[in-house]
Amino acid sequence: MYTAVAAGGFRRYATYRAATAAGVFTNTAFGIILVYTYLALWDEKPHLGGYDQAQAVTYVWLGQCLYATLAIQGGGVEKDLMERIRTGAIAIDLYRPADLQMWWLATDLGRSLFQMLGRGVIPFLVGAVFFPMALPADAGTWAAFLVALLLAMLVSFGIRYLVALSAFWLMDGMGVNQVLMITGIFFSGMTLPLNVFPGGFGEVVRVLPWAAQIQMPADVLLGETGAAGVAGALAFQAGWAVVLLAAGRLLQSAATRRVVVQGG
């Protein structure tokens, strides 16, 4: 059943062809702008964050590939879920013979897969063709990267599911969605690699769950996982995925004990 739900999520987003084409153009254009910004920065600060220029360029295009895939600034299924909570349609979802969290997770995984294939791959390939990139040559690294990508999807959903459930109490998600946008773009490493942040602040942001979204997959792909190695990076992601999904389960239980529809 959940496979069918994921396939439905994939098909739903596949219908928005014009939006997908616009997203491909936008991510490619922003990627080019960021690449030249990064090149200028790395000219002044060689090996900033432990990356050389080719690695920095690769990081940029990976970020553009994963931007919509992981809904870094929101825009995934959490908006639909919050709207259903606001209108009271969530009561229908609770009567379905399916687990609420698993239903929305499957839907979001289908959305993520389409966004990666439909919107993320082309900008990444454009970067690979026109700019020097540091891509691994061995299949093992690519396999580990795919695992890291799946774990990043779980972490992303875990964060956004908690945000969506807040609508049970807030009734309106505009404020928390704005917070989600800001934290997502900054703490995931979308703006700059988290490796470049200095001192104690850098140490803090690198252990937050957002680091599991872009920074960890990038380090796995680039071979920069540090002393902990690939296994440590994947364990970091898996740990946050378990914590966030468990927290979502607990919050869901608390929220659905007594459902109040807005307006009465």
CSV table of C-alpha atoms in Angstrom, one decimal:
chain,number,residue,atom,x,y,z
A,1,MET,CA,0.0,0.0,0.0
A,2,TYR,CA,2.7,2.5,0.9
A,3,THR,CA,4.5,1.7,-2.3
A,4,ALA,CA,1.4,2.7,-4.2
A,5,VAL,CA,1.1,5.9,-2.1
A,6,ALA,CA,4.7,6.7,-3.0
A,7,ALA,CA,4.0,6.1,-6.7
A,8,GLY,CA,1.0,8.4,-6.4
A,9,GLY,CA,3.2,11.1,-4.9
A,10,PHE,CA,5.6,10.7,-7.8
A,11,ARG,CA,2.9,10.9,-10.4
A,12,ARG,CA,1.3,13.9,-8.8
A,13,TYR,CA,4.4,16.0,-9.1
A,14,ALA,CA,5.2,14.6,-12.5
A,15,THR,CA,2.1,16.3,-13.8
A,16,TYR,CA,3.5,19.8,-13.2
A,17,ARG,CA,5.7,19.9,-16.3
A,18,ALA,CA,5.9,23.7,-16.7
A,19,ALA,CA,6.8,24.1,-13.0
A,20,THR,CA,9.5,21.4,-13.3
A,21,ALA,CA,11.0,23.0,-16.4
A,22,ALA,CA,11.0,26.4,-14.6
A,23,GLY,CA,12.7,24.8,-11.6
A,24,VAL,CA,15.4,23.2,-13.8
A,25,PHE,CA,16.1,26.6,-15.3
A,26,THR,CA,16.1,28.3,-11.9
A,27,ASN,CA,18.4,25.8,-10.3
A,28,THR,CA,20.8,25.9,-13.2
A,29,ALA,CA,20.9,29.7,-13.2
A,30,PHE,CA,21.5,29.9,-9.5
A,31,GLY,CA,24.1,27.1,-9.7
A,32,ILE,CA,26.1,29.1,-12.2
A,33,ILE,CA,25.9,32.3,-10.1
A,34,LEU,CA,27.0,30.4,-7.0
A,35,VAL,CA,29.8,28.6,-8.8
A,36,TYR,CA,31.4,31.8,-9.8
A,37,THR,CA,30.9,33.2,-6.3
A,38,TYR,CA,32.5,30.1,-4.8
A,39,LEU,CA,35.4,30.3,-7.3
A,40,ALA,CA,36.1,33.9,-6.3
A,41,LEU,CA,35.9,33.0,-2.6
A,42,TRP,CA,38.2,29.9,-3.0
A,43,ASP,CA,40.7,32.1,-5.0
A,44,GLU,CA,41.0,34.2,-1.9
A,45,LYS,CA,40.8,31.3,0.6
A,46,PRO,CA,42.2,28.2,-1.0
A,47,HIS,CA,41.1,24.9,0.6
A,48,LEU,CA,38.4,26.7,2.6
A,49,GLY,CA,36.6,24.2,4.8
A,50,GLY,CA,39.0,21.5,3.5
A,51,TYR,CA,37.7,21.6,0.0
A,52,ASP,CA,39.6,22.5,-3.2
A,53,GLN,CA,37.9,24.4,-6.0
A,54,ALA,CA,36.7,21.4,-7.8
A,55,GLN,CA,35.1,20.0,-4.6
A,56,ALA,CA,33.5,23.4,-3.9
A,57,VAL,CA,32.0,23.5,-7.4
A,58,THR,CA,30.7,19.9,-6.9
A,59,TYR,CA,29.2,21.0,-3.6
A,60,VAL,CA,27.3,23.8,-5.4
A,61,TRP,CA,25.8,21.6,-8.0
A,62,LEU,CA,24.9,18.9,-5.5
A,63,GLY,CA,23.1,21.6,-3.4
A,64,GLN,CA,21.1,22.6,-6.5
A,65,CYS,CA,20.3,19.0,-7.2
A,66,LEU,CA,19.0,18.4,-3.7
A,67,TYR,CA,17.3,21.8,-3.1
A,68,ALA,CA,13.8,20.6,-4.3
A,69,THR,CA,14.5,16.9,-3.6
A,70,LEU,CA,14.8,17.6,0.1
A,71,ALA,CA,12.5,20.6,0.2
A,72,ILE,CA,15.2,22.6,1.9
A,73,GLN,CA,13.0,25.6,2.3
A,74,GLY,CA,9.8,23.7,2.7
A,75,GLY,CA,7.2,23.1,0.0
A,76,GLY,CA,6.9,19.4,0.4
A,77,VAL,CA,3.9,17.4,1.8
A,78,GLU,CA,4.0,19.4,5.0
A,79,LYS,CA,2.0,22.1,3.4
A,80,ASP,CA,-0.8,19.7,2.4
A,81,LEU,CA,-0.8,18.2,5.8
A,82,MET,CA,-1.0,21.5,7.5
A,83,GLU,CA,-3.9,22.5,5.3
A,84,ARG,CA,-5.8,19.3,6.1
A,85,ILE,CA,-5.3,19.9,9.8
A,86,ARG,CA,-6.6,23.5,9.4
A,87,THR,CA,-9.7,22.5,7.5
A,88,GLY,CA,-10.4,19.4,9.6
A,89,ALA,CA,-9.9,17.0,6.7
A,90,ILE,CA,-7.3,15.3,8.8
A,91,ALA,CA,-10.2,13.5,10.5
A,92,ILE,CA,-10.7,11.5,7.3
A,93,ASP,CA,-6.9,10.6,7.3
A,94,LEU,CA,-7.2,9.3,10.9
A,95,TYR,CA,-10.0,6.9,9.9
A,96,ARG,CA,-8.0,5.4,7.0
A,97,PRO,CA,-6.7,1.9,7.7
A,98,ALA,CA,-3.1,3.2,7.4
A,99,ASP,CA,-0.6,4.8,9.6
A,100,LEU,CA,-0.7,8.6,9.4
A,101,GLN,CA,3.1,9.1,9.5
A,102,MET,CA,3.9,6.3,7.1
A,103,TRP,CA,1.3,7.5,4.7
A,104,TRP,CA,2.8,11.0,4.5
A,105,LEU,CA,6.3,9.6,4.5
A,106,ALA,CA,5.6,7.5,1.5
A,107,THR,CA,4.0,10.4,-0.3
A,108,ASP,CA,7.0,12.6,0.4
A,109,LEU,CA,9.5,9.9,-0.7
A,110,GLY,CA,7.6,9.8,-4.0
A,111,ARG,CA,7.8,13.6,-4.3
A,112,SER,CA,11.5,13.5,-3.5
A,113,LEU,CA,12.3,10.9,-6.1
A,114,PHE,CA,10.5,12.9,-8.8
A,115,GLN,CA,12.1,16.2,-7.8
A,116,MET,CA,15.6,14.5,-7.9
A,117,LEU,CA,15.0,12.9,-11.3
A,118,GLY,CA,12.9,15.7,-12.9
A,119,ARG,CA,14.5,18.8,-11.4
A,120,GLY,CA,17.8,17.9,-9.8
A,121,VAL,CA,19.7,15.7,-12.2
A,122,ILE,CA,19.8,18.1,-15.2
A,123,PRO,CA,21.5,21.0,-13.3
A,124,PHE,CA,24.0,18.6,-11.9
A,125,LEU,CA,24.8,17.3,-15.3
A,126,VAL,CA,25.1,20.8,-16.7
A,127,GLY,CA,27.6,21.5,-13.9
A,128,ALA,CA,29.6,18.3,-14.7
A,129,VAL,CA,29.8,19.3,-18.4
A,130,PHE,CA,30.8,22.9,-18.1
A,131,PHE,CA,32.7,23.1,-14.8
A,132,PRO,CA,35.5,21.0,-13.3
A,133,MET,CA,34.0,18.7,-10.6
A,134,ALA,CA,35.4,16.3,-8.2
A,135,LEU,CA,33.3,13.2,-8.8
A,136,PRO,CA,34.3,9.8,-7.5
A,137,ALA,CA,35.4,7.0,-9.9
A,138,ASP,CA,34.5,4.0,-7.7
A,139,ALA,CA,31.1,2.4,-7.5
A,140,GLY,CA,31.4,2.0,-3.7
A,141,THR,CA,31.4,5.7,-3.1
A,142,TRP,CA,28.4,6.2,-5.3
A,143,ALA,CA,26.6,3.4,-3.5
A,144,ALA,CA,27.3,5.0,-0.1
A,145,PHE,CA,26.1,8.4,-1.5
A,146,LEU,CA,22.8,6.8,-2.5
A,147,VAL,CA,22.4,5.5,1.0
A,148,ALA,CA,23.3,9.0,2.4
A,149,LEU,CA,20.7,10.5,0.0
A,150,LEU,CA,17.9,8.2,1.3
A,151,LEU,CA,18.8,9.0,4.9
A,152,ALA,CA,18.8,12.7,4.0
A,153,MET,CA,15.2,12.3,2.7
A,154,LEU,CA,14.1,10.7,5.9
A,155,VAL,CA,15.7,13.5,8.0
A,156,SER,CA,14.1,16.1,5.8
A,157,PHE,CA,10.7,14.5,6.2
A,158,GLY,CA,11.2,14.1,9.9
A,159,ILE,CA,11.9,17.9,10.4
A,160,ARG,CA,9.0,18.9,8.2
A,161,TYR,CA,6.6,16.5,9.7
A,162,LEU,CA,7.2,18.0,13.2
A,163,VAL,CA,6.6,21.4,11.7
A,164,ALA,CA,3.3,20.3,10.1
A,165,LEU,CA,2.0,18.7,13.3
A,166,SER,CA,2.4,22.1,15.1
A,167,ALA,CA,-0.7,23.1,13.1
A,168,PHE,CA,-2.8,21.0,15.5
A,169,TRP,CA,-2.1,23.7,18.1
A,170,LEU,CA,-1.3,26.8,16.1
A,171,MET,CA,-4.0,26.3,13.4
A,172,ASP,CA,-2.0,28.5,11.0
A,173,GLY,CA,1.3,27.4,9.6
A,174,MET,CA,2.6,30.7,8.1
A,175,GLY,CA,5.0,31.5,11.0
A,176,VAL,CA,6.5,28.1,11.4
A,177,ASN,CA,6.9,27.8,7.6
A,178,GLN,CA,8.9,31.0,7.6
A,179,VAL,CA,11.1,29.6,10.3
A,180,LEU,CA,11.5,26.4,8.4
A,181,MET,CA,12.6,28.3,5.3
A,182,ILE,CA,15.3,30.2,7.2
A,183,THR,CA,16.7,27.3,9.2
A,184,GLY,CA,16.6,25.0,6.1
A,185,ILE,CA,18.6,27.3,3.8
A,186,PHE,CA,21.2,28.2,6.5
A,187,PHE,CA,21.7,25.2,8.7
A,188,SER,CA,21.6,22.6,5.9
A,189,GLY,CA,24.7,24.1,4.3
A,190,MET,CA,22.8,25.3,1.2
A,191,THR,CA,24.3,28.8,1.5
A,192,LEU,CA,27.8,27.7,2.4
A,193,PRO,CA,29.3,24.4,3.5
A,194,LEU,CA,29.0,24.0,7.2
A,195,ASN,CA,32.7,23.1,7.2
A,196,VAL,CA,33.6,26.7,6.7
A,197,PHE,CA,31.9,27.9,9.9
A,198,PRO,CA,34.6,28.6,12.5
A,199,GLY,CA,34.9,27.8,16.2
A,200,GLY,CA,32.2,26.7,18.5
A,201,PHE,CA,29.4,27.9,16.2
A,202,GLY,CA,30.7,25.6,13.5
A,203,GLU,CA,30.8,22.7,15.8
A,204,VAL,CA,27.2,23.3,16.8
A,205,VAL,CA,25.8,23.6,13.3
A,206,ARG,CA,27.6,20.5,12.2
A,207,VAL,CA,25.8,18.3,14.8
A,208,LEU,CA,22.3,19.7,14.1
A,209,PRO,CA,19.9,17.5,12.1
A,210,TRP,CA,20.0,19.9,9.1
A,211,ALA,CA,23.6,18.9,8.6
A,212,ALA,CA,22.3,15.5,7.6
A,213,GLN,CA,20.6,16.9,4.5
A,214,ILE,CA,23.3,18.4,2.3
A,215,GLN,CA,26.6,18.5,4.3
A,216,MET,CA,26.7,14.7,5.0
A,217,PRO,CA,25.8,13.5,1.5
A,218,ALA,CA,28.3,16.0,0.1
A,219,ASP,CA,31.1,14.8,2.3
A,220,VAL,CA,30.3,11.2,1.4
A,221,LEU,CA,30.4,12.0,-2.3
A,222,LEU,CA,33.6,14.1,-2.0
A,223,GLY,CA,35.4,11.7,0.3
A,224,GLU,CA,35.6,14.2,3.1
A,225,THR,CA,33.9,12.3,5.9
A,226,GLY,CA,36.9,12.8,8.3
A,227,ALA,CA,38.1,10.5,11.0
A,228,ALA,CA,34.6,8.9,11.5
A,229,GLY,CA,34.6,7.8,7.8
A,230,VAL,CA,31.6,7.0,5.7
A,231,ALA,CA,30.1,4.7,8.3
A,232,GLY,CA,30.2,7.5,10.9
A,233,ALA,CA,28.5,9.9,8.5
A,234,LEU,CA,25.8,7.4,7.7
A,235,ALA,CA,25.3,6.7,11.4
A,236,PHE,CA,25.0,10.4,12.1
A,237,GLN,CA,22.2,10.6,9.5
A,238,ALA,CA,20.5,7.4,10.6
A,239,GLY,CA,20.6,8.6,14.2
A,240,TRP,CA,18.9,11.8,13.5
A,241,ALA,CA,16.3,10.1,11.2
A,242,VAL,CA,15.4,7.7,14.1
A,243,VAL,CA,15.2,10.6,16.6
A,244,LEU,CA,13.1,12.8,14.4
A,245,LEU,CA,10.7,10.1,13.2
A,246,ALA,CA,10.2,8.9,16.8
A,247,ALA,CA,9.6,12.5,17.9
A,248,GLY,CA,7.0,12.8,15.2
A,249,ARG,CA,5.4,9.7,16.3
A,250,LEU,CA,5.1,11.0,19.9
A,251,LEU,CA,3.9,14.4,18.8
A,252,GLN,CA,1.3,12.8,16.5
A,253,SER,CA,0.0,10.6,19.4
A,254,ALA,CA,-0.3,13.7,21.6
A,255,ALA,CA,-2.0,15.7,18.8
A,256,THR,CA,-4.6,13.1,17.8
A,257,ARG,CA,-5.8,12.3,21.3
A,258,ARG,CA,-8.3,15.1,20.8
A,259,VAL,CA,-8.7,16.7,17.4
A,260,VAL,CA,-10.3,20.2,17.3
A,261,VAL,CA,-11.3,21.5,13.9
A,262,GLN,CA,-10.7,25.2,13.5
A,263,GLY,CA,-14.0,27.1,13.9
A,264,GLY,CA,-15.6,24.7,16.4
